[in-house]
PDB file of C-alpha atoms in Angstrom:
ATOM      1  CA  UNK A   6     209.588 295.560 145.343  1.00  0.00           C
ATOM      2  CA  UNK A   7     206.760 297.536 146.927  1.00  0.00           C
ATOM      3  CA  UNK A   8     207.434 301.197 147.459  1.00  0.00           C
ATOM      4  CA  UNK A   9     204.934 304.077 148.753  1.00  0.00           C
ATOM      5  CA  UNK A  10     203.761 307.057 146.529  1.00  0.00           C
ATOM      6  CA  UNK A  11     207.472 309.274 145.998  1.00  0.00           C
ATOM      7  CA  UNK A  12     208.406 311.758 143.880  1.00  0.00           C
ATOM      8  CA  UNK A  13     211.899 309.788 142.969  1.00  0.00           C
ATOM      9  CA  UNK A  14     213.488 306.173 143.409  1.00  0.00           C
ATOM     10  CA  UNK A  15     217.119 306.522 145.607  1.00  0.00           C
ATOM     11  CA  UNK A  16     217.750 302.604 145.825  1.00  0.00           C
ATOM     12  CA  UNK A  17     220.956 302.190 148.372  1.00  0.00           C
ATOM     13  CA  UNK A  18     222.570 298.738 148.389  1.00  0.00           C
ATOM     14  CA  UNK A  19     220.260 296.305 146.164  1.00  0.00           C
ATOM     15  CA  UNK A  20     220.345 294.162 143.140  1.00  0.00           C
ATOM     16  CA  UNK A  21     217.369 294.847 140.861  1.00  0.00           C
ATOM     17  CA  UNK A  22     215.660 292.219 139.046  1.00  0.00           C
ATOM     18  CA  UNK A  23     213.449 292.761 135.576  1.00  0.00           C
ATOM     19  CA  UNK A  24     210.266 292.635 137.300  1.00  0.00           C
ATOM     20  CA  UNK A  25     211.832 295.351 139.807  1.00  0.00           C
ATOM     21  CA  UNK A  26     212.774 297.194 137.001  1.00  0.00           C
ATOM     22  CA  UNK A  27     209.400 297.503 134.966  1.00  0.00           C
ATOM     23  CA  UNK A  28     208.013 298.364 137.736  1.00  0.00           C
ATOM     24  CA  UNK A  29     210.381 301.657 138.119  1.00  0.00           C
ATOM     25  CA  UNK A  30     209.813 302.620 134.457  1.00  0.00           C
ATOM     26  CA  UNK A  31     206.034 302.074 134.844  1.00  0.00           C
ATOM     27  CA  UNK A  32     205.855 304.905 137.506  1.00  0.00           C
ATOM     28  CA  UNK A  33     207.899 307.513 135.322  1.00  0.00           C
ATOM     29  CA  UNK A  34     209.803 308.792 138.061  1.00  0.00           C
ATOM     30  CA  UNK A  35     213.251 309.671 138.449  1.00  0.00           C
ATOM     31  CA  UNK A  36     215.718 306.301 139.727  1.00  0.00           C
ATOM     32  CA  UNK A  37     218.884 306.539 140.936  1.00  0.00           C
ATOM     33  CA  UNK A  38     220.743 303.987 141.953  1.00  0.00           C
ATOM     34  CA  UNK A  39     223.256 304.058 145.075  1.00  0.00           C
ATOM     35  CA  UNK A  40     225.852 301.018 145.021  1.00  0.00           C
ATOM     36  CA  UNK A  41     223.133 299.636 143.440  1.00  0.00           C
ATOM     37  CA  UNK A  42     222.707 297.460 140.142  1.00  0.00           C
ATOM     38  CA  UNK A  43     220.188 296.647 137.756  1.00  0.00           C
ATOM     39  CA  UNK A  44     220.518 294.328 134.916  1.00  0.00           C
ATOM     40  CA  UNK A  45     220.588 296.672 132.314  1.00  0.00           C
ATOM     41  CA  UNK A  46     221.861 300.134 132.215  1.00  0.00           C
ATOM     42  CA  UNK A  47     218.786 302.185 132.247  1.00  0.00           C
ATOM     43  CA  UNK A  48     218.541 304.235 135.318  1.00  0.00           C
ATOM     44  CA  UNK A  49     221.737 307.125 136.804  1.00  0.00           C
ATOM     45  CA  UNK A  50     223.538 305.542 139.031  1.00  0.00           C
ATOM     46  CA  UNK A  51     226.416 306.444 141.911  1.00  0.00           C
ATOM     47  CA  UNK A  52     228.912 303.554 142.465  1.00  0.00           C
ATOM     48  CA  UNK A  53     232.606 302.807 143.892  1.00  0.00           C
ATOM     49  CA  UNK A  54     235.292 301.957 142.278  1.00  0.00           C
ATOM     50  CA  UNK A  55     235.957 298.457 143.985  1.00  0.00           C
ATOM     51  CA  UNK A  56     238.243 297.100 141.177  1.00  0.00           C
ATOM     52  CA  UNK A  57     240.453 299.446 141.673  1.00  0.00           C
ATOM     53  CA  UNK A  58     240.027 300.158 145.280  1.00  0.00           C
ATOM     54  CA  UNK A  59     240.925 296.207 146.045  1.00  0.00           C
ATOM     55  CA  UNK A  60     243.848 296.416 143.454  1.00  0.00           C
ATOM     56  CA  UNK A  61     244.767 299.299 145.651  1.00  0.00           C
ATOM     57  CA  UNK A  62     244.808 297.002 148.283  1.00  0.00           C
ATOM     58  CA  UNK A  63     247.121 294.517 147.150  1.00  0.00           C
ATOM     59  CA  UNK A  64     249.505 296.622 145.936  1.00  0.00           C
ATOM     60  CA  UNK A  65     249.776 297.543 149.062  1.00  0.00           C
ATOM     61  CA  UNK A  66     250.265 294.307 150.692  1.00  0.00           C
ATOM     62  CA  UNK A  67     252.951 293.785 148.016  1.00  0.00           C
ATOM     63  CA  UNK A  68     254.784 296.812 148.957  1.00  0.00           C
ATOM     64  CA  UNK A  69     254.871 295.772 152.606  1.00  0.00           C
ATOM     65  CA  UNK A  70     256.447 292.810 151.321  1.00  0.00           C
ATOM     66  CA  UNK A  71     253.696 290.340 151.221  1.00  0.00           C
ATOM     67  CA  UNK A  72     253.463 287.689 148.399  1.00  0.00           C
ATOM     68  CA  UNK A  73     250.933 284.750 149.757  1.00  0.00           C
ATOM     69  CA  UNK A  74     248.323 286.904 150.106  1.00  0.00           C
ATOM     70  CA  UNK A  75     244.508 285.472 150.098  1.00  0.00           C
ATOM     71  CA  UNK A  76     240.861 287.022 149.794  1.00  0.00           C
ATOM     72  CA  UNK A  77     237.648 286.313 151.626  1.00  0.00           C
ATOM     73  CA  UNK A  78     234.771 286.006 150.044  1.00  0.00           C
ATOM     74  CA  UNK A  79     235.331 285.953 146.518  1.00  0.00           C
ATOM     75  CA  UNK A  80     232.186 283.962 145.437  1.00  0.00           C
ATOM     76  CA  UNK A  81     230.417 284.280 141.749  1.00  0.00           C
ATOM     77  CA  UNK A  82     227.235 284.530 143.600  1.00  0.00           C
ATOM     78  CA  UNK A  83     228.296 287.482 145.730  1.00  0.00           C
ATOM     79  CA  UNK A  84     227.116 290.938 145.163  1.00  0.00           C
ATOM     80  CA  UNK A  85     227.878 292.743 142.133  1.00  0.00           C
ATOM     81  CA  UNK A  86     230.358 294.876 144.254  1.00  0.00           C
ATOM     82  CA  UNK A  87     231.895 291.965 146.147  1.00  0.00           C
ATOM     83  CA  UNK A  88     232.400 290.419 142.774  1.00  0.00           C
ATOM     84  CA  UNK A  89     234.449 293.390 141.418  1.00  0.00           C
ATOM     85  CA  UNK A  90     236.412 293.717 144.443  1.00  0.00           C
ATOM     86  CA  UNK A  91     237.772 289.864 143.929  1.00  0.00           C
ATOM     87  CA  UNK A  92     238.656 290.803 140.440  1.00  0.00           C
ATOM     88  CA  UNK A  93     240.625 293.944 141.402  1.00  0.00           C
ATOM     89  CA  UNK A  94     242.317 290.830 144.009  1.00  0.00           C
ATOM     90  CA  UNK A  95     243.011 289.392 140.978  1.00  0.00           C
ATOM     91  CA  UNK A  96     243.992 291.986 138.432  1.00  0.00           C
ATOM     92  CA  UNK A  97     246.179 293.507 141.286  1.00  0.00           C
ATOM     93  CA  UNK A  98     248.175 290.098 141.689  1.00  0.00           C
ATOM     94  CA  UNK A  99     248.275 289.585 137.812  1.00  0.00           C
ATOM     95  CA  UNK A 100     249.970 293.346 137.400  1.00  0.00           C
ATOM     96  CA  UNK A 101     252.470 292.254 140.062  1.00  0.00           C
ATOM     97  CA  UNK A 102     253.166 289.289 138.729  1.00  0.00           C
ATOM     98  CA  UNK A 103     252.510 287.028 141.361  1.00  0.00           C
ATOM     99  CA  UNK A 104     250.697 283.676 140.343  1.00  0.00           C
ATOM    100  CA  UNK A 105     249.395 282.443 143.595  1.00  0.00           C
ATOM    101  CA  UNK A 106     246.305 282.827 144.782  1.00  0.00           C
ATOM    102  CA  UNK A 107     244.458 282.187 147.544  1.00  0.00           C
ATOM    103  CA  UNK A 108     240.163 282.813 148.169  1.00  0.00           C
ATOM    104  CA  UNK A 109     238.137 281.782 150.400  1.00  0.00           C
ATOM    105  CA  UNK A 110     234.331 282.108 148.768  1.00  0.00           C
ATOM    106  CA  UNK A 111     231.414 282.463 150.941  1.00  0.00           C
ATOM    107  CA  UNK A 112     228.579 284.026 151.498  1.00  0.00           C
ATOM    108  CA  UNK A 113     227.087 286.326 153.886  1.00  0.00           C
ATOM    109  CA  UNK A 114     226.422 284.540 156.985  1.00  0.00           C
ATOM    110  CA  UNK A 115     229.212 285.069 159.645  1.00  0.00           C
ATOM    111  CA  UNK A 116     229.463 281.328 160.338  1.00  0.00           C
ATOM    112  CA  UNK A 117     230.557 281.042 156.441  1.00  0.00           C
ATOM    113  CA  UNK A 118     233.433 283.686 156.619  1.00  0.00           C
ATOM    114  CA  UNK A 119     234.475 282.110 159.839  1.00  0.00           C
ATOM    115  CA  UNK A 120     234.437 278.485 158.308  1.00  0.00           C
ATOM    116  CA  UNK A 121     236.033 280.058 155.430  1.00  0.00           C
ATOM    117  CA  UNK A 122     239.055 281.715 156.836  1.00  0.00           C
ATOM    118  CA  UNK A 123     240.085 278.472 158.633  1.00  0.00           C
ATOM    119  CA  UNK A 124     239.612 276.444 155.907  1.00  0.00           C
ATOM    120  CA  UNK A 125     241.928 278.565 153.648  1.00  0.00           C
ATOM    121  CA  UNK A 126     244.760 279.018 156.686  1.00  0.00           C
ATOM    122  CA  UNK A 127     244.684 275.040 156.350  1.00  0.00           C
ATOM    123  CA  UNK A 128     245.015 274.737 153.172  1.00  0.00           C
ATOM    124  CA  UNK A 129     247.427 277.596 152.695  1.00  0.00           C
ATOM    125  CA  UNK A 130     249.503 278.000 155.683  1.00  0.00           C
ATOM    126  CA  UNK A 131     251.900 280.116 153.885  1.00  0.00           C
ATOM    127  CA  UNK A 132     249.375 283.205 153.409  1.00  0.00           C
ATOM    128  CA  UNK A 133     250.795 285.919 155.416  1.00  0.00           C
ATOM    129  CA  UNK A 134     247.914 288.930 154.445  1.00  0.00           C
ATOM    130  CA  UNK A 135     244.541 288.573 153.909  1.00  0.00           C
ATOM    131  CA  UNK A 136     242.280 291.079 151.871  1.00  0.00           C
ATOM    132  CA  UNK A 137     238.796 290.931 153.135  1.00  0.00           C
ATOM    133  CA  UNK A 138     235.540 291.689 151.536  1.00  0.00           C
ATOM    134  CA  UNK A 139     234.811 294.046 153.468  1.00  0.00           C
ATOM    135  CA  UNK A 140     235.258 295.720 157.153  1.00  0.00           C
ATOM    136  CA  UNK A 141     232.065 293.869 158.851  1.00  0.00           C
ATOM    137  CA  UNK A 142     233.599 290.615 157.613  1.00  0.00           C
ATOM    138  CA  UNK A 143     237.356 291.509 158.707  1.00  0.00           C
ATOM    139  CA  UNK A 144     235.379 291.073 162.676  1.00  0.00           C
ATOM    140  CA  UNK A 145     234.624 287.797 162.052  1.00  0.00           C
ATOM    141  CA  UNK A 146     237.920 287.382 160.227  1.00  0.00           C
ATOM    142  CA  UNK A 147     240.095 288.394 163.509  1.00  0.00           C
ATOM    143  CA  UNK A 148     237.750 285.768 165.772  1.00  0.00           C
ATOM    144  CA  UNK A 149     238.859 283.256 163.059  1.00  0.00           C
ATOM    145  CA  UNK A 150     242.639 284.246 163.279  1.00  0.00           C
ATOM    146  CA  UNK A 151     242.434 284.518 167.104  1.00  0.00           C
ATOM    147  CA  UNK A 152     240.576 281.130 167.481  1.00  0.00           C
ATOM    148  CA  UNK A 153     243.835 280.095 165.180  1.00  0.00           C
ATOM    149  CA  UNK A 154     246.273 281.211 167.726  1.00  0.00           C
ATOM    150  CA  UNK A 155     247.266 283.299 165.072  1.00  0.00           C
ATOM    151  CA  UNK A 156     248.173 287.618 165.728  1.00  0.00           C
ATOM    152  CA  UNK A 157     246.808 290.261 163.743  1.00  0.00           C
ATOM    153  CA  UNK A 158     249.200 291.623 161.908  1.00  0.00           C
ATOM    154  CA  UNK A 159     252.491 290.013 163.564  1.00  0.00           C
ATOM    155  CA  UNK A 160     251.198 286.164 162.021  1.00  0.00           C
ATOM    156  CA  UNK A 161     249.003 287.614 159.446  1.00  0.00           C
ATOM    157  CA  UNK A 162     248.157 291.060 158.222  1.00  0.00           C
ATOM    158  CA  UNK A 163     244.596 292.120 156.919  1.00  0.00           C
ATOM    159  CA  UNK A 164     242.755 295.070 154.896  1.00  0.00           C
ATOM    160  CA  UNK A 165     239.281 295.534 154.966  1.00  0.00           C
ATOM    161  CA  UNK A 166     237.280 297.793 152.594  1.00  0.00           C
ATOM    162  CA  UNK A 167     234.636 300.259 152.933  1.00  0.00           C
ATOM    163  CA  UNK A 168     236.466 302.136 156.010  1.00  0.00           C
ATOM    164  CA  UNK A 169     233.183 301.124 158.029  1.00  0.00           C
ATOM    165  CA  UNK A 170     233.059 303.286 161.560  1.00  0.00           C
ATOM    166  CA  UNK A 171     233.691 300.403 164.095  1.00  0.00           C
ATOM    167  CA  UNK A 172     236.936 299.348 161.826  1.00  0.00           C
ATOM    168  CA  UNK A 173     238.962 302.144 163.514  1.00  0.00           C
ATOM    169  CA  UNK A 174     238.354 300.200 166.727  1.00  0.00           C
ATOM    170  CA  UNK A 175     238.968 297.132 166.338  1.00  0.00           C
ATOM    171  CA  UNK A 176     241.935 295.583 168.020  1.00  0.00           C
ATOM    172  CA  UNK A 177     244.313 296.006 166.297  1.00  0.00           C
ATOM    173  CA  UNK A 178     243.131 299.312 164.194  1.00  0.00           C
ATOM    174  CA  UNK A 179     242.017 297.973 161.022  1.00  0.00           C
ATOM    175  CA  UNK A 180     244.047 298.922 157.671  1.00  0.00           C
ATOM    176  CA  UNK A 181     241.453 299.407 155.285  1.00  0.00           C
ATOM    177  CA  UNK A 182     239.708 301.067 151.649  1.00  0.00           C
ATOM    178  CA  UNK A 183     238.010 303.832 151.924  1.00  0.00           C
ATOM    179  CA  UNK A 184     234.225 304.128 150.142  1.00  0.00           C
ATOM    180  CA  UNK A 185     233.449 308.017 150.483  1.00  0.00           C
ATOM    181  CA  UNK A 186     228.846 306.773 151.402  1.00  0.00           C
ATOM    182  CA  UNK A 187     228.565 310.654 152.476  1.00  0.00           C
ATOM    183  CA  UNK A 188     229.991 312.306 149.052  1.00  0.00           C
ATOM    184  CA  UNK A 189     227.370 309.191 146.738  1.00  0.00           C
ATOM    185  CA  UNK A 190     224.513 310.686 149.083  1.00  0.00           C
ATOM    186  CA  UNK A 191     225.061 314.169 147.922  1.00  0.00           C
ATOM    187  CA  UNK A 192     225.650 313.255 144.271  1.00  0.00           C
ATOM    188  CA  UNK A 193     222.967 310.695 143.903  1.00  0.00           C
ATOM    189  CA  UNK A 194     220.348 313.704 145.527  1.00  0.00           C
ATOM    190  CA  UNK A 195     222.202 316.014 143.210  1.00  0.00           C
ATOM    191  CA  UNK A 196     221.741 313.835 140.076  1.00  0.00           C
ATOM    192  CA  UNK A 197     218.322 313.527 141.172  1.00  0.00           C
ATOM    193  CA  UNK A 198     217.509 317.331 140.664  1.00  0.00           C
ATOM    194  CA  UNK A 199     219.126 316.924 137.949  1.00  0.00           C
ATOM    195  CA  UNK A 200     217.054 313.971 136.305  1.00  0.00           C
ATOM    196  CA  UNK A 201     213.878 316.369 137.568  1.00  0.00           C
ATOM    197  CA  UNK A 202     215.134 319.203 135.249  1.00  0.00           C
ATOM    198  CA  UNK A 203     216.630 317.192 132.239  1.00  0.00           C
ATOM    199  CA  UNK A 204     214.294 314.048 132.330  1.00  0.00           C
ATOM    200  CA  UNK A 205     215.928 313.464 128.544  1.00  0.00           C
ATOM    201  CA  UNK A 206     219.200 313.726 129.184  1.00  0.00           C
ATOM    202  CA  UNK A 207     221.372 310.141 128.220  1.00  0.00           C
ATOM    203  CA  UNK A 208     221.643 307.951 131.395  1.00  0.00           C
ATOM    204  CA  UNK A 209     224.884 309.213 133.940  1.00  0.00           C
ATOM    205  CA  UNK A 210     226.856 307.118 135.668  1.00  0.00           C
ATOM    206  CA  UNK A 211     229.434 308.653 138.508  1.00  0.00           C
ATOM    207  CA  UNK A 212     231.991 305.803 139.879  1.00  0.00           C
ATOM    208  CA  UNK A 213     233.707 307.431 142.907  1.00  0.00           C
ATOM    209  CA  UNK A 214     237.676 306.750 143.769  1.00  0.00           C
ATOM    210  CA  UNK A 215     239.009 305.328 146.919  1.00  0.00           C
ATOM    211  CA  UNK A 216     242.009 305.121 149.220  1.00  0.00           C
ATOM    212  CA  UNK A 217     243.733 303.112 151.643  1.00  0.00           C
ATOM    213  CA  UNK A 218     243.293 304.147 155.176  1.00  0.00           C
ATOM    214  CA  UNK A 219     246.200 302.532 157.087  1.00  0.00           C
ATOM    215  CA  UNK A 220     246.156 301.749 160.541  1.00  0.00           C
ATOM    216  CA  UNK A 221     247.589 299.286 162.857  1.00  0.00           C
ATOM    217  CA  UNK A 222     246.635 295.765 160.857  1.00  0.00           C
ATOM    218  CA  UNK A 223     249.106 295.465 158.263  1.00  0.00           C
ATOM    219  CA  UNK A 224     253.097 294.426 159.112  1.00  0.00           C
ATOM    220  CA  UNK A 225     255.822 295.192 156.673  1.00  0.00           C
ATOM    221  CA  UNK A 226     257.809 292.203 155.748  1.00  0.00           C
ATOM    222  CA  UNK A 227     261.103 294.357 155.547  1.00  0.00           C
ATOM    223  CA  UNK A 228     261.204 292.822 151.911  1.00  0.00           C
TER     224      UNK A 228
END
């Protein structure tokens, strides 16, 4: 990483490495990281709750009735978010009970998630909801399902996560997690301050809650 001359480190979105790390400690400035992850706990840090925020989402696929229900993009060598958000997938079918399921790993690229999602459907034609990484990938997830022949949510239902702006208008309204970005803003800049005042103080870490946003994307089974 090269960064200009700044009174304090907010990182948003990246995965540190060591060398990225020394670095930051070398400059003896306050770090805070924003959905961000280094590999050792070392600097404050502002994060979601994505385990439980997906395991919110599945239990509420399982309340509209759904049972076959699949990820996209569950894939070890996903980002550390991503990653936690497949394993809330998979504690949320565990709790429930349900022994099936379904992922379709991939990467970033849309071609991937598109590949992906038809792949799975073939493989697993009895999915009827689909949990999706997040909101930018649910887009390329409806092309998929629509290239399938296949309605969104009357064939298959889908929840996003991250309650990104555009999902409220896609067609149909996406059903999705909500990630509060504006509230970590305010409390990484506030821990900042913070740091400033009470450099000693034992490293913080704040992991925000979510909720499911429902729209028009998600069909009740009448189970």
């Amino acid at each position: 990483l090269v960064y200009p001359q700044t009174p304090a480190f907010l990182l948003v979105g990246i995965r540190l490495v060591q060398k990225d790390v020394d670095y930051l400690l070398e400059q003896k400035r306050p770090v805070i990281l924003i959905d961000s992850y280094a590999p050792t706990t070392i600097f404050d840090s502002v994060l979601t709750d994505n385990t439980d925020g997906a395991e919110q989402a599945v239990n509420y696929l399982i309340r509209a009735g759904h049972r076959h229900i699949g990820f996209v993009g569950g894939d070890d060598d996903e980002y550390p978010s991503i990653v936690e958000r497949y394993d809330g997938y998979l504690h949320g079918l565990k709790r429930n009970r349900i022994l099936d399921y379904y992922n379709a790993p991939c990467l970033y690229s849309n071609e991937e998630a598109y590949q992906a999602t038809i792949d799975l459907l073939a493989r697993a034609p009895e999915i009827t909801a689909l949990c999706i990484r997040n909101d930018r990938t649910a887009m390329v997830v409806y092309r998929a399902l629509n290239d399938l022949g296949l309605s969104v949510p009357n064939d298959i239902s889908v929840i996003g996560f991250d309650d990104w702006e555009p999902a409220k208008d896609m067609i149909p309204a996406l059903t999705t997690v909500h990630v509060d970005t504006e509230r970590m803003g305010i409390l990484a800049v506030e821990r900042m301050i913070h740091r400033f005042n009470h450099p000693e103080e034992p490293i913080t870490k704040i992991v925000l809650g979510t909720y499911i946003v429902e729209r028009a994307s998600v069909r009740s089974l009448g189970i």
